[in-house]
Short mmCIF file of C-alpha atoms in Angstrom, two decimals:
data_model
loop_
_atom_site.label_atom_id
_atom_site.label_comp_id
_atom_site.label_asym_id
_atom_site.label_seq_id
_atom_site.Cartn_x
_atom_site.Cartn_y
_atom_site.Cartn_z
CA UNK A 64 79.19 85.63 164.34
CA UNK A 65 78.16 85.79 160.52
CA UNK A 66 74.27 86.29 159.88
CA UNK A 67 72.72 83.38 159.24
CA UNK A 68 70.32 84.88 156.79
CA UNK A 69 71.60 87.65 154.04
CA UNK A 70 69.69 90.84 153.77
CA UNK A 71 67.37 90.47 151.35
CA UNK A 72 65.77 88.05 153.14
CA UNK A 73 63.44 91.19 154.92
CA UNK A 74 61.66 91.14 151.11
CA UNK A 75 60.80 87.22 151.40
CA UNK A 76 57.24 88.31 153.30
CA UNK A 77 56.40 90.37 150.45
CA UNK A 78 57.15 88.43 147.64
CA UNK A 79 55.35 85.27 149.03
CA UNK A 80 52.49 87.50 149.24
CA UNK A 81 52.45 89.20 146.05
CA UNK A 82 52.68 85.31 144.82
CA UNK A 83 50.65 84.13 147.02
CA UNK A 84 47.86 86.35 145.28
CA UNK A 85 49.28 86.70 141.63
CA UNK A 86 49.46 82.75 140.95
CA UNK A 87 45.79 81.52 142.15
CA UNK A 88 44.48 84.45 140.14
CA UNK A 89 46.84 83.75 137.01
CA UNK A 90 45.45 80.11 137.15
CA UNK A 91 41.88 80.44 137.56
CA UNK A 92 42.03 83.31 135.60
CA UNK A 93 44.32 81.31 132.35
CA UNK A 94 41.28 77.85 133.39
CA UNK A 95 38.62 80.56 132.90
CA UNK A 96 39.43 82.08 129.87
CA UNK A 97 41.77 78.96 128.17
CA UNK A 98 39.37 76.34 128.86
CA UNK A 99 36.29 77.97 128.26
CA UNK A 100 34.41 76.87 124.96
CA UNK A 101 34.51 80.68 124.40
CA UNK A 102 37.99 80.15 123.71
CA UNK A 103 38.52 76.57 122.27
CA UNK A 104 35.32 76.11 120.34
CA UNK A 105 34.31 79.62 118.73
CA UNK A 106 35.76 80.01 115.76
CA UNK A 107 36.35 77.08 114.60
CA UNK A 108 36.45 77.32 110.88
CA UNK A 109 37.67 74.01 108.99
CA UNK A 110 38.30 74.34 105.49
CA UNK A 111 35.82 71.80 103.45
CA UNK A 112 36.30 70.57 100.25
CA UNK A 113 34.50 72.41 98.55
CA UNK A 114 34.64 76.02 99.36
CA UNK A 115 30.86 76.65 99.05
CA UNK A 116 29.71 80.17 100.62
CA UNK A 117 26.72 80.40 102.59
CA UNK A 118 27.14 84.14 101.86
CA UNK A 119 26.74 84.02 98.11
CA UNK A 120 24.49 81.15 98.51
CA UNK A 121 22.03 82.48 101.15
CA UNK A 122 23.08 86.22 101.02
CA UNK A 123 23.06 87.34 97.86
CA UNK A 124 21.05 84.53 95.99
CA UNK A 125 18.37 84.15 98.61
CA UNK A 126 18.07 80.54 99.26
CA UNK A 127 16.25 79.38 102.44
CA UNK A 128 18.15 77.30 104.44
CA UNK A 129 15.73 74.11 104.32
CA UNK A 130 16.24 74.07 100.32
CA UNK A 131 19.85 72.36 101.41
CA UNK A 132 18.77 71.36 105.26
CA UNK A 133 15.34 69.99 104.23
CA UNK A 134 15.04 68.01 107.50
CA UNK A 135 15.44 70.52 109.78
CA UNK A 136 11.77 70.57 110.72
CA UNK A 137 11.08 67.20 110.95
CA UNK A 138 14.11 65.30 112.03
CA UNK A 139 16.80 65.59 114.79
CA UNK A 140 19.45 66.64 112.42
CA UNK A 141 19.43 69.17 110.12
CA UNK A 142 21.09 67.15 107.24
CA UNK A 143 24.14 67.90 104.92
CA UNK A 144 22.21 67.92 101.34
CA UNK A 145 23.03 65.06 99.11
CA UNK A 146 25.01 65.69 96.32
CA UNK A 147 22.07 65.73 94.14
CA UNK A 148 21.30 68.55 95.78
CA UNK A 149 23.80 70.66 94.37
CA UNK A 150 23.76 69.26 90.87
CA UNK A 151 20.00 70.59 90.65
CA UNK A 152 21.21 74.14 89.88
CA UNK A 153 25.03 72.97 89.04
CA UNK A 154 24.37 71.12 86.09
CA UNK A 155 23.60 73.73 84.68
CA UNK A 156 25.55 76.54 86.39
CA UNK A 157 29.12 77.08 86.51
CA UNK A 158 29.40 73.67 84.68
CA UNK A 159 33.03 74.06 84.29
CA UNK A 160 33.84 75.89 87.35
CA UNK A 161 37.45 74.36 88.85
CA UNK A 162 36.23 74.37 92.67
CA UNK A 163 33.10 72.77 92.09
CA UNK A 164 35.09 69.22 90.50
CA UNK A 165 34.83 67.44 93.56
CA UNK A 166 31.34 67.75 93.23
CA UNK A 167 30.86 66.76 89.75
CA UNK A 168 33.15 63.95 90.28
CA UNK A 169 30.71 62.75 93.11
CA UNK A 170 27.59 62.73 91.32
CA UNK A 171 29.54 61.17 88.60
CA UNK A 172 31.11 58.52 90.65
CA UNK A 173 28.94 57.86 93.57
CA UNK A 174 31.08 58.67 96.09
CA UNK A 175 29.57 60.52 98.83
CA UNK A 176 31.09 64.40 99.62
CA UNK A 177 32.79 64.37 102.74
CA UNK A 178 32.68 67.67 104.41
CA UNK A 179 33.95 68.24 107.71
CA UNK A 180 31.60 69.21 110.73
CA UNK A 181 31.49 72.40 112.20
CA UNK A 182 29.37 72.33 114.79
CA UNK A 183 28.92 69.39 117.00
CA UNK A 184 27.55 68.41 120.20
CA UNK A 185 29.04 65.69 122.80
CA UNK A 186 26.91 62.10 121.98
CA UNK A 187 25.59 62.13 126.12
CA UNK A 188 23.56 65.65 124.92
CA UNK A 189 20.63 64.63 123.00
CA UNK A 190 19.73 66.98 120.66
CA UNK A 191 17.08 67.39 118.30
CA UNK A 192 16.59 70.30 115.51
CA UNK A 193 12.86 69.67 115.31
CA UNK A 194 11.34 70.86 118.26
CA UNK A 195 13.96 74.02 118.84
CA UNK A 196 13.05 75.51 115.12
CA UNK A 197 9.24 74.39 115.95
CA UNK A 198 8.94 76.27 118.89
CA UNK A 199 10.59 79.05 117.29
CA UNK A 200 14.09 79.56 117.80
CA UNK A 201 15.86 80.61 114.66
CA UNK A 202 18.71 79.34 112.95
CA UNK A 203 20.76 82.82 113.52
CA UNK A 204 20.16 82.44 117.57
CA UNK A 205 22.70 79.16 117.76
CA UNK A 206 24.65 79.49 113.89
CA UNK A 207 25.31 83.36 113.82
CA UNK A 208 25.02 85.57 110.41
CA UNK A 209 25.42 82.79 108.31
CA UNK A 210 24.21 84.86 105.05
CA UNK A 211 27.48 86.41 105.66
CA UNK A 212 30.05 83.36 106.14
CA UNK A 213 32.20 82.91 103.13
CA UNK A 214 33.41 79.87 105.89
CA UNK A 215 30.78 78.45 108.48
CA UNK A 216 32.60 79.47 111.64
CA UNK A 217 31.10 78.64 114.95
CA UNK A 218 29.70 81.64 116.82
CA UNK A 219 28.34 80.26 119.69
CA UNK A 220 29.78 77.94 121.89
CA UNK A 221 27.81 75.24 122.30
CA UNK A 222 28.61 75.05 125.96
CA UNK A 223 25.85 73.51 128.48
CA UNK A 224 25.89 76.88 130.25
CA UNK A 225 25.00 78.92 127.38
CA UNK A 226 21.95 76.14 126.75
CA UNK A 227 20.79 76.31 129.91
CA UNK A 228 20.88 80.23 129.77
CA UNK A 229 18.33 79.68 126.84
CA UNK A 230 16.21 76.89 128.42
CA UNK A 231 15.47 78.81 131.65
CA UNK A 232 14.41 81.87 129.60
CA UNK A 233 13.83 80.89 126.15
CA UNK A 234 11.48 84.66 125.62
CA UNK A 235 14.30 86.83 124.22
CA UNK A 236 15.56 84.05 121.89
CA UNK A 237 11.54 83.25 120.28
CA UNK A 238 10.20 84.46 117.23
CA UNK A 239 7.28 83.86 115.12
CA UNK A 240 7.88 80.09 113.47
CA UNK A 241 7.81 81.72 109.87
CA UNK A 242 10.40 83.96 110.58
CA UNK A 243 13.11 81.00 111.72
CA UNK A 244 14.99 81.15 108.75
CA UNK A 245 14.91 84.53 108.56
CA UNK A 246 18.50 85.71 109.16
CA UNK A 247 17.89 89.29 109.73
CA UNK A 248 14.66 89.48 111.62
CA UNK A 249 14.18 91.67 114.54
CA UNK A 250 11.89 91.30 117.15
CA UNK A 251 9.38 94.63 117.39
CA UNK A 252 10.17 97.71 118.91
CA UNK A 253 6.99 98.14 120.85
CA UNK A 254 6.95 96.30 124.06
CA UNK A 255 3.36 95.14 123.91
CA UNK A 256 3.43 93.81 120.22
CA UNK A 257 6.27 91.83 121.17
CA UNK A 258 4.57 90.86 124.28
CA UNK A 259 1.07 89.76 122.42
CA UNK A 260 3.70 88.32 119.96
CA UNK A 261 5.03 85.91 122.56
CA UNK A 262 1.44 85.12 124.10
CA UNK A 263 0.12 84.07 120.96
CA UNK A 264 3.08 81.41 119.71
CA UNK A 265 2.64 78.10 121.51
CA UNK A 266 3.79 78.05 124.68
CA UNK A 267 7.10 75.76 125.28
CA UNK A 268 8.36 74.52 128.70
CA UNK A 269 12.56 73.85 127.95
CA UNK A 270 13.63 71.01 130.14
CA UNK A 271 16.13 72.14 133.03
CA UNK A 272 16.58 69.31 134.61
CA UNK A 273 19.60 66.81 133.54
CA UNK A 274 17.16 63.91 132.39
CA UNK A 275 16.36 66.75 129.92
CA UNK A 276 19.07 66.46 127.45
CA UNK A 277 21.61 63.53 129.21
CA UNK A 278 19.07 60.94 128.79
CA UNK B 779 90.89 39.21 145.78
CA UNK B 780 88.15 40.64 148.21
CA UNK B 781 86.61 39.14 150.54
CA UNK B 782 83.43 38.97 148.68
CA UNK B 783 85.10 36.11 146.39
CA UNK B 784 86.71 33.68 148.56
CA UNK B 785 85.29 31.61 151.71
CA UNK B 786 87.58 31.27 154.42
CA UNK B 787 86.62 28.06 156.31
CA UNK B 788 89.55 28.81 159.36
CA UNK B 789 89.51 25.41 161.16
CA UNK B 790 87.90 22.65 159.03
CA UNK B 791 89.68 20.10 161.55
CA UNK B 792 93.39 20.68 159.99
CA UNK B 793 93.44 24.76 160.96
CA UNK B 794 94.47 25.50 157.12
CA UNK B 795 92.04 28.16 155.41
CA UNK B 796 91.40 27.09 151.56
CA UNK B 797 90.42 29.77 148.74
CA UNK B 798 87.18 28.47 146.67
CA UNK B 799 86.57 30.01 143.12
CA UNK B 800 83.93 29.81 140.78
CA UNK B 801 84.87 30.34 137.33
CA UNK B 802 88.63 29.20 136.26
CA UNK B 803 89.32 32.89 135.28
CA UNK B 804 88.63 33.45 139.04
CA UNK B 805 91.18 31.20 139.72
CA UNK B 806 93.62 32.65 137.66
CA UNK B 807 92.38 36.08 138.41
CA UNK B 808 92.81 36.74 134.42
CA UNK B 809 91.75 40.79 134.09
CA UNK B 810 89.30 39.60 132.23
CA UNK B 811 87.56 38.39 134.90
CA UNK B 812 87.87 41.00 137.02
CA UNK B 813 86.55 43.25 134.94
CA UNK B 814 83.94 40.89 134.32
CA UNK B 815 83.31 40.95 138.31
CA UNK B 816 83.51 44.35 139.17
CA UNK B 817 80.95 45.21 136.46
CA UNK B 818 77.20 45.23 138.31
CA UNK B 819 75.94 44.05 135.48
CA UNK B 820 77.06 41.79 132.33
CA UNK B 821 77.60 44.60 129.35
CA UNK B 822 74.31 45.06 127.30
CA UNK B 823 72.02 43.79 129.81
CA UNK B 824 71.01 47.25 131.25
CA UNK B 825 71.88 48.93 128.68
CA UNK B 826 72.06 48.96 125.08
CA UNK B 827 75.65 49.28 123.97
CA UNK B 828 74.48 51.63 121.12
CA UNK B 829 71.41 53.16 120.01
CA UNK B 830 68.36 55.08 122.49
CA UNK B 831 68.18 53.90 126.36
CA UNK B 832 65.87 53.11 128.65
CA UNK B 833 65.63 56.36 130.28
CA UNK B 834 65.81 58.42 127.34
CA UNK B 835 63.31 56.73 126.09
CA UNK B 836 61.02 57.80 128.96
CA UNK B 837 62.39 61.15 129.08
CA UNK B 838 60.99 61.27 125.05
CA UNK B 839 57.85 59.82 125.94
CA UNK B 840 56.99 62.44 128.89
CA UNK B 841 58.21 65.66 126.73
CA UNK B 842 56.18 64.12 123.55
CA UNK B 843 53.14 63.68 126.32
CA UNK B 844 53.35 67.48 127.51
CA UNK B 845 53.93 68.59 123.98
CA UNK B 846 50.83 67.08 122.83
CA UNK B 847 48.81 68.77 125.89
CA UNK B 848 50.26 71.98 124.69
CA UNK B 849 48.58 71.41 120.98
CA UNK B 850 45.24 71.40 122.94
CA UNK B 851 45.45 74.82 123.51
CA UNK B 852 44.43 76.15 119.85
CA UNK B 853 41.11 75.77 117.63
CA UNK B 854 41.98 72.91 116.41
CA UNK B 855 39.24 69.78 116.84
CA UNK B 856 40.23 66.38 117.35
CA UNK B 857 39.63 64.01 115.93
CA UNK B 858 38.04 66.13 112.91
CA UNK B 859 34.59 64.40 112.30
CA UNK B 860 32.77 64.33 108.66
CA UNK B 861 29.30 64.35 107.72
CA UNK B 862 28.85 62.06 104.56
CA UNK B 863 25.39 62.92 103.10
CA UNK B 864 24.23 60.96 100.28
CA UNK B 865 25.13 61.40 96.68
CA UNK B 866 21.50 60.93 95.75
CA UNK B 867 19.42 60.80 98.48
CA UNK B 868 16.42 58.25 98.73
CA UNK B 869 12.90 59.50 97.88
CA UNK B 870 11.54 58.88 101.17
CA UNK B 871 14.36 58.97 104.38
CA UNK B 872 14.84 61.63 106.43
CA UNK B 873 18.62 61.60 107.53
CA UNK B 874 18.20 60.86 111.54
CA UNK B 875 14.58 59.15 111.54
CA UNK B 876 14.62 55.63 111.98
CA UNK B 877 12.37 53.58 109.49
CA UNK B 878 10.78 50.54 110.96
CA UNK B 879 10.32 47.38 108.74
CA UNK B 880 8.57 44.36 109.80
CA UNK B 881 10.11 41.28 108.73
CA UNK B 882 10.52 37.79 109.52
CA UNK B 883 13.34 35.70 110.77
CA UNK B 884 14.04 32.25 110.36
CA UNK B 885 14.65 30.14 112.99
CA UNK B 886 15.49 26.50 113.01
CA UNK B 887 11.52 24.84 111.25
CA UNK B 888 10.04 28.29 112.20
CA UNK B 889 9.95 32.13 111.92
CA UNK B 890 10.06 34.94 114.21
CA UNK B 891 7.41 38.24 113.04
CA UNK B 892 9.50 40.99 113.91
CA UNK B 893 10.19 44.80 113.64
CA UNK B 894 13.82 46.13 112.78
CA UNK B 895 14.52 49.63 113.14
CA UNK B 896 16.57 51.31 111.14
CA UNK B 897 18.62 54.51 110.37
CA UNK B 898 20.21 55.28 107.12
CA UNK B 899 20.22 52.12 106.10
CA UNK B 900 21.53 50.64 109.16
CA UNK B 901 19.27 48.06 110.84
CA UNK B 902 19.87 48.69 114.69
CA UNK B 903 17.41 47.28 117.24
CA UNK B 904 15.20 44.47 116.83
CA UNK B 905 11.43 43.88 118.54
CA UNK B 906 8.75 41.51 118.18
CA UNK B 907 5.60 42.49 115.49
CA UNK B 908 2.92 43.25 117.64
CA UNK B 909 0.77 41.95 114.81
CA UNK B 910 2.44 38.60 114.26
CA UNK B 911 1.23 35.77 116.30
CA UNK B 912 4.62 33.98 116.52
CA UNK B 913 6.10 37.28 119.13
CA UNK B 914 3.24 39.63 119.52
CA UNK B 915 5.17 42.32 120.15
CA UNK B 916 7.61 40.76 122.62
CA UNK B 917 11.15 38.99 121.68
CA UNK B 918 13.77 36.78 123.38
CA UNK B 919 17.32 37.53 124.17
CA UNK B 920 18.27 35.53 121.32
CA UNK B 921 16.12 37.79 118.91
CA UNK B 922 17.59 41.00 120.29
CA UNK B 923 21.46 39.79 119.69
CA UNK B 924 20.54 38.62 116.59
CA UNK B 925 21.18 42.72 115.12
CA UNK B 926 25.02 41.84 116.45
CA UNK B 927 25.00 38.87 113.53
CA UNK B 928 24.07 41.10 111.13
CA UNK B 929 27.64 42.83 111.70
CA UNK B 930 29.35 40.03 111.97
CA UNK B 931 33.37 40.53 110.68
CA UNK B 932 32.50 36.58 110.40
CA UNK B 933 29.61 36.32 108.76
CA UNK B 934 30.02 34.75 105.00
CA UNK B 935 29.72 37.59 102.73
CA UNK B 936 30.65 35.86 99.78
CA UNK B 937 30.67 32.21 98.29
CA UNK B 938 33.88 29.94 99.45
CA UNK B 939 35.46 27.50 97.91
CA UNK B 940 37.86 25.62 100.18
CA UNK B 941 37.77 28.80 102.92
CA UNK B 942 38.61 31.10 99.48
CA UNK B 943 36.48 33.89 98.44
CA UNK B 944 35.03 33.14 95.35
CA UNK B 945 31.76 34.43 93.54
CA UNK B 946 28.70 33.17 92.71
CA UNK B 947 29.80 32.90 89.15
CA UNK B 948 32.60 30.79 89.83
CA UNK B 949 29.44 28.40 91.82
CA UNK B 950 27.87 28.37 89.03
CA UNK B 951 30.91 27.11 86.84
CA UNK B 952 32.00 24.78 89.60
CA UNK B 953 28.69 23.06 90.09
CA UNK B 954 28.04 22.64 86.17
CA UNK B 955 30.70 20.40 86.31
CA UNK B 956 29.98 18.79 89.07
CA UNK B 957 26.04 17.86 87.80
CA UNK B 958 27.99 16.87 84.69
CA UNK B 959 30.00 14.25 87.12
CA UNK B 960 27.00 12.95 88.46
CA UNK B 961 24.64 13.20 85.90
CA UNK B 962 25.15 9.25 85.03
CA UNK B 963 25.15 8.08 89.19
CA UNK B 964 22.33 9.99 90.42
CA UNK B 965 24.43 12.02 92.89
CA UNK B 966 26.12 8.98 94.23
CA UNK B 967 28.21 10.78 97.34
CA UNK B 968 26.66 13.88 96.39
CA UNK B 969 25.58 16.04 100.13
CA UNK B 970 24.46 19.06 100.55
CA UNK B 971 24.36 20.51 104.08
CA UNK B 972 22.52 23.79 105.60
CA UNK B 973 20.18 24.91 107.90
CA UNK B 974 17.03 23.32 108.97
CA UNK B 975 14.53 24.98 107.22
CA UNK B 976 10.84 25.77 106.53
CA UNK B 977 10.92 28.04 103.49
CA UNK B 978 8.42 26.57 100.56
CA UNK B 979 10.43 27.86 98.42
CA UNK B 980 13.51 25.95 99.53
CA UNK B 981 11.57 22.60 100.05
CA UNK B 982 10.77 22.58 96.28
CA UNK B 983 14.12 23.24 95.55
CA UNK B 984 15.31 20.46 97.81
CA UNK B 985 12.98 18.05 96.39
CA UNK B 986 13.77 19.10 92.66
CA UNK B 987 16.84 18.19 93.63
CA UNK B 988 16.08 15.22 94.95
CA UNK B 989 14.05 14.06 91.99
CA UNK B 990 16.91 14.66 89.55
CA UNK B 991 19.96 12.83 91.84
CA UNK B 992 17.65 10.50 93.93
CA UNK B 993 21.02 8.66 95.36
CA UNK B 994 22.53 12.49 96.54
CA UNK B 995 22.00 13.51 100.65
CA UNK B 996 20.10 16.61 101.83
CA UNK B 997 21.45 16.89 105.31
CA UNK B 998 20.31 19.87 107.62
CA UNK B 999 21.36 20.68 111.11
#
């Protein structure tokens, strides 16, 4: 009588198990890492019609960023300046410069710049500029170095998670309110200045709850 | 010929069997016929005789499906979304605060005090005026869909002549010569139709009008 089942059969137990463990760990694993706004959202870098550089701009000039994002404080969003804007100093700078034409044409023509968003939030998370940057979070805790972007890029990923993280200990992320824009602040060395630091600046209670921001 | 095709009816009182047909190539079992028979289907009506079938048409749409998951995976953000600031920005909005206006609405012989908010530009909700006496602060359902007519695809923007866009100018061209017409019969068959109204302003209007073609109508609704 022939055998019913060839030899190699004896390794079946064994690979089934090696499987058994290698593709549940490949899969959460490849969800983990592949689906994770670590991985999809960070870095994002779209090219904008105008290549203006936050590093020349903000780095090496030295312009705050609520000369451009004047709302920051007051409003929800901090807005895209108006063309206007950048015809205060370009009229009379680089006047003939070949990158900066779609910007002459639209204070020429009155059509509005359309640059492309980098960062944006889902529409069910309410989010408002104003009372993060009052309570002292600076711009380079969510927007990264952006003195030294020749591109915005997204550093953070703007996950609910990495909120959250934030919102139930806001402490590490706080600075003194006149220091927000301040791209390369610190906070102090010594323990107990940082500490009468943080006692002194208004105290803030970050919603945790989901009524918080999904409202 | 099978079975299929014929009806034996053994008996039928004179014990002689009889072949039926349906079609006269059946009868004269043309191959033609039999082709035609044997097929499950007429040609063409499952399947195209040239060009992309059924199936391969699904099989297309599921690999173009899977393909388009597989774009997912990269930093790439759809649908790309663009912030359109102004080109010279208005003295005194903020981008993303509302401004509140109070304003009335007219409404049949009277007027509704209200408060429109606003963003950009954009009215978007409607409330009563506290500080009018016709709301006082409260509103109707018909006051709150009235921001919906202010979107309107519908909604007139222009003047029409005979359902034809045409602008004001041209009005103003047409009705010269129509006062012309009836400047000798005092607006003999002259209407004009609209709303019911209480605006002062338009009441004088009406009645100037009235005063120079005494004979024309003024119907509202």
């Amino acid at each position: 009588m022939s055998q019913i089942f060839p030899p190699w059969w004896n390794k079946l137990p064994l690979a089934a198990a090696l499987a058994g463990v290698l593709v549940p760990v490949l899969a959460v694993g490849g969800v983990w890492y592949f689906f994770s706004p670590w991985y999809t959202d960070v870095g994002y870098q779209p090219a904008q019609p105008v290549p203006y550089s936050h590093k020349l701009h903000v780095g090496e000039l030295g312009l705050d960023c609520r000369y451009c994002h004047a709302s920051v404080e007051i409003a929800g969003v901090a807005n895209i300046p108006p063309t206007q804007t950048c015809m205060n100093c370009h009229q009379l700078v680089k006047r003939d410069s070949e990158v900066l034409a779609p910007i002459r044409d639209s204070a020429t023509s009155g059509r509005p710049m359309r640059w492309i968003r980098v960062h944006e939030l889902p529409d069910y998370a309410y989010f408002t500029h104003r009372s993060h940057v009052t309570a002292g979070i600076g711009c380079v805790t969510c927007h990264g170095r952006v003195d030294e972007m020749e591109k915005v890029t997204q550093m953070a990923p703007l996950s609910m998670s990495w909120c959250l993280d934030c919102h139930r200990d806001p402490g590490p992320n706080r600075r003194p309110v006149s220091e927000v824009t301040n791209m390369k602040w610190t906070p102090p060395r010594d323990p107990e200045v940082r500490l009468a630091q943080l006692q002194s600046a208004r105290a803030v209670n970050p919603p945790t709850d989901c009524s918080g921001c999904h409202r | 010929m099978s079975p299929r095709h014929t009806l034996d009816h053994p008996g039928h009182g004179r014990g002689v069997s009889r072949t039926y047909w349906r079609s006269l190539g059946q009868l004269q079992d043309s191959p033609e016929s039999r082709a035609f028979l044997e097929r499950e289907f007429p040609e063409g009506a499952s399947e195209p005789a040239a060009g992309i079938t059924r199936r391969d048409m699904i099989t297309l749409l599921g690999a173009s499906m899977s393909m388009a998951g597989l774009a997912g995976c990269d930093i790439a953000r759809r649908p790309v979304e663009e912030i359109v600031p102004y080109v010279t920005a208005p003295e005194d909005s903020v981008p993303g605060v509302p401004r509140f206006y109070a304003t009335t609405m007219p409404f049949g012989r009277s007027a509704y005090g209200l408060i429109v908010e606003s963003h950009e530009g954009r009215p978007t909700k409607i409330e009563g005026n506290p500080a009018h006496p016709s709301t006082a602060g409260v509103s109707s359902a018909r006051i709150q869909a009235s921001v919906l007519g202010l979107y309107d695809p519908d909604r007139s923007q222009t003047a029409r002549f005979k359902g034809e866009p045409k602008t004001w100018n041209d009005f103003v061209t047409a009705w010269a010569e129509i006062a012309k017409a009836h400047a000798a019969d005092g607006g003999a068959g002259l209407a004009v139709l609209s709303e019911s109204f209480s605006s002062p302003t338009l009441a004088r209007l009406a009645s100037e009008l009235r005063t120079r073609y005494p004979r024309a109508t003024w119907a509202t609704y």
